[in-house]
Amino acid sequence: MELTEKTLDSRRVFDGKLLHLDVDTIALPDGHQSIREVVRHPGGVCVLPLHADGTVSVVRQLRYPYQEVVTELPAGKLEPGEDPFDAIRRELSEETGYTAGEWHDMGLFYPTPGYTDERLHLYFARGLTAGAIHPDEDEFIETDRVPLGDLLDQVMDGSLKDGKTFALILKVQRFLELD
């Protein structure tokens, strides 16, 4: 079965600081036309920093759309042309103060493929060295260290709700089981 769609026309209807919204007219595989609304996003990075004692550095911050403080792994958006590995080292340092001596690329994650082209690059870091936290000026976060097992329990009981965070926790858990 043919599943490709062909873009016939694309119109930018919103051009924001972070996000852009395009409305595309497309040809469906059966020849009919339809509309796709696509949120354009620069992409991002996320890391699970595992300490020697089995705890993980997490951040908590208010996520405005939900009006809720959310527990997340350190993460951030890519700057134009930025290498994802450079970005994740920057984000880990900014949000937690840590640098890492060991890195593992854990792959790519599509957080919501139905309406955005956002791609998140996932990493696992060990061999952590403490430093000073230096978040962005508009970033208000709390940092904490939580045992990896507790984070797994929170994924399973639904109290940890951030998709990139629980995807990476599960990937790292499996990686450690096979390591």
PDB file of C-alpha atoms in Angstrom, residues 12-22 38-42 115-117:
ATOM      1  CA  ARG A  12       3.118  29.918   6.957  1.00  0.00           C
ATOM      2  CA  VAL A  13       0.317  31.223   9.191  1.00  0.00           C
ATOM      3  CA  PHE A  14       2.319  31.855  12.360  1.00  0.00           C
ATOM      4  CA  ASP A  15       5.978  32.767  12.780  1.00  0.00           C
ATOM      5  CA  GLY A  16       6.887  32.782  16.466  1.00  0.00           C
ATOM      6  CA  LYS A  17      10.098  32.990  18.469  1.00  0.00           C
ATOM      7  CA  LEU A  18      10.265  29.204  18.958  1.00  0.00           C
ATOM      8  CA  LEU A  19       7.489  27.689  16.869  1.00  0.00           C
ATOM      9  CA  HIS A  20       6.131  28.210  13.376  1.00  0.00           C
ATOM     10  CA  LEU A  21       2.831  26.944  12.020  1.00  0.00           C
ATOM     11  CA  ASP A  22       2.418  25.908   8.393  1.00  0.00           C
ATOM     12  CA  VAL A  38       2.318  21.366  10.976  1.00  0.00           C
ATOM     13  CA  VAL A  39       4.060  22.947  13.950  1.00  0.00           C
ATOM     14  CA  ARG A  40       7.683  23.510  12.916  1.00  0.00           C
ATOM     15  CA  HIS A  41      10.133  23.114  15.805  1.00  0.00           C
ATOM     16  CA  PRO A  42      13.952  23.389  15.811  1.00  0.00           C
ATOM     17  CA  TYR A 115       1.265  17.601  14.088  1.00  0.00           C
ATOM     18  CA  THR A 116       4.903  18.602  14.638  1.00  0.00           C
ATOM     19  CA  ASP A 117       8.271  17.885  13.030  1.00  0.00           C
TER      20      ASP A 117
END
